[in-house]
């Protein structure tokens, strides 16, 4: 009986630990695996890949991860803007970044892969991509390459 109880309590804990997302709610940075550039945003809504220097414009390259009940995350910056994926276009716009308060265009699944994190837009299913020299966009296919992986 005690052995059955031990197994019954261990299985739910195992299931919870294997479904963890990239992070708990908190500040993160997203660095592209191939280019080494960080996902950054400016106060006017533009998004690009750029070099980040700690202490310099931290508002632009740090993102606040807020988990939603559907398993997605809001990526908001210090200006109160959320990362948006509108098919190929990626930009920021004003949002209410609290849990479950954003629309699906502003939500991203953070999917762990063997080569880094894949950021998949909730509305479109498109994958966040870096063209290699600072251009950020979303791609309709997951080509499992380092341009589409973030750390």
Tab-separated table of C-alpha atoms in Angstrom, residues 11-70:
chain	number	residue	atom	x	y	z
A	11	UNK	CA	4.064	10.602	-11.049
A	12	UNK	CA	2.250	13.994	-10.852
A	13	UNK	CA	5.486	15.653	-9.685
A	14	UNK	CA	7.331	14.130	-12.646
A	15	UNK	CA	4.702	15.376	-15.085
A	16	UNK	CA	4.897	18.909	-13.709
A	17	UNK	CA	8.685	19.040	-13.911
A	18	UNK	CA	8.875	17.879	-17.524
A	19	UNK	CA	6.415	20.476	-18.826
A	20	UNK	CA	8.258	23.517	-17.491
A	21	UNK	CA	8.581	26.542	-19.762
A	22	UNK	CA	11.657	28.672	-20.342
A	23	UNK	CA	11.317	30.617	-17.136
A	24	UNK	CA	9.046	31.635	-14.352
A	25	UNK	CA	7.660	35.151	-14.442
A	26	UNK	CA	10.623	37.514	-14.463
A	27	UNK	CA	13.159	39.408	-16.565
A	28	UNK	CA	14.929	37.545	-19.379
A	29	UNK	CA	17.081	38.290	-22.409
A	30	UNK	CA	16.838	36.483	-25.748
A	31	UNK	CA	20.165	36.016	-27.538
A	32	UNK	CA	20.137	34.509	-31.017
A	33	UNK	CA	22.155	31.294	-31.294
A	34	UNK	CA	23.673	32.104	-34.694
A	35	UNK	CA	24.208	35.867	-34.767
A	36	UNK	CA	24.844	36.387	-31.060
A	37	UNK	CA	22.592	39.445	-31.246
A	38	UNK	CA	19.967	40.125	-28.593
A	39	UNK	CA	16.297	40.633	-29.328
A	40	UNK	CA	15.844	44.346	-28.672
A	41	UNK	CA	13.077	46.915	-28.997
A	42	UNK	CA	12.957	50.683	-29.020
A	43	UNK	CA	10.331	52.953	-27.491
A	44	UNK	CA	8.618	53.477	-30.868
A	45	UNK	CA	7.844	49.760	-31.358
A	46	UNK	CA	10.743	48.720	-33.599
A	47	UNK	CA	12.311	45.312	-32.982
A	48	UNK	CA	15.769	44.225	-34.119
A	49	UNK	CA	18.768	42.137	-33.206
A	50	UNK	CA	21.486	44.202	-31.573
A	51	UNK	CA	24.490	43.964	-29.318
A	52	UNK	CA	23.560	44.517	-25.695
A	53	UNK	CA	25.798	45.997	-23.077
A	54	UNK	CA	24.801	45.608	-19.435
A	55	UNK	CA	23.961	48.980	-17.917
A	56	UNK	CA	23.324	50.568	-21.330
A	57	UNK	CA	19.719	50.738	-22.541
A	58	UNK	CA	18.691	47.697	-20.511
A	59	UNK	CA	15.059	48.632	-21.121
A	60	UNK	CA	15.528	47.745	-24.787
A	61	UNK	CA	16.948	44.253	-24.536
A	62	UNK	CA	15.362	42.892	-21.397
A	63	UNK	CA	11.927	41.303	-21.572
A	64	UNK	CA	9.535	40.501	-18.775
A	65	UNK	CA	8.167	36.976	-19.163
A	66	UNK	CA	4.597	36.629	-17.885
A	67	UNK	CA	3.069	33.165	-18.083
A	68	UNK	CA	-0.496	32.717	-19.318
A	69	UNK	CA	-2.899	29.915	-18.438
A	70	UNK	CA	-2.645	28.499	-22.001
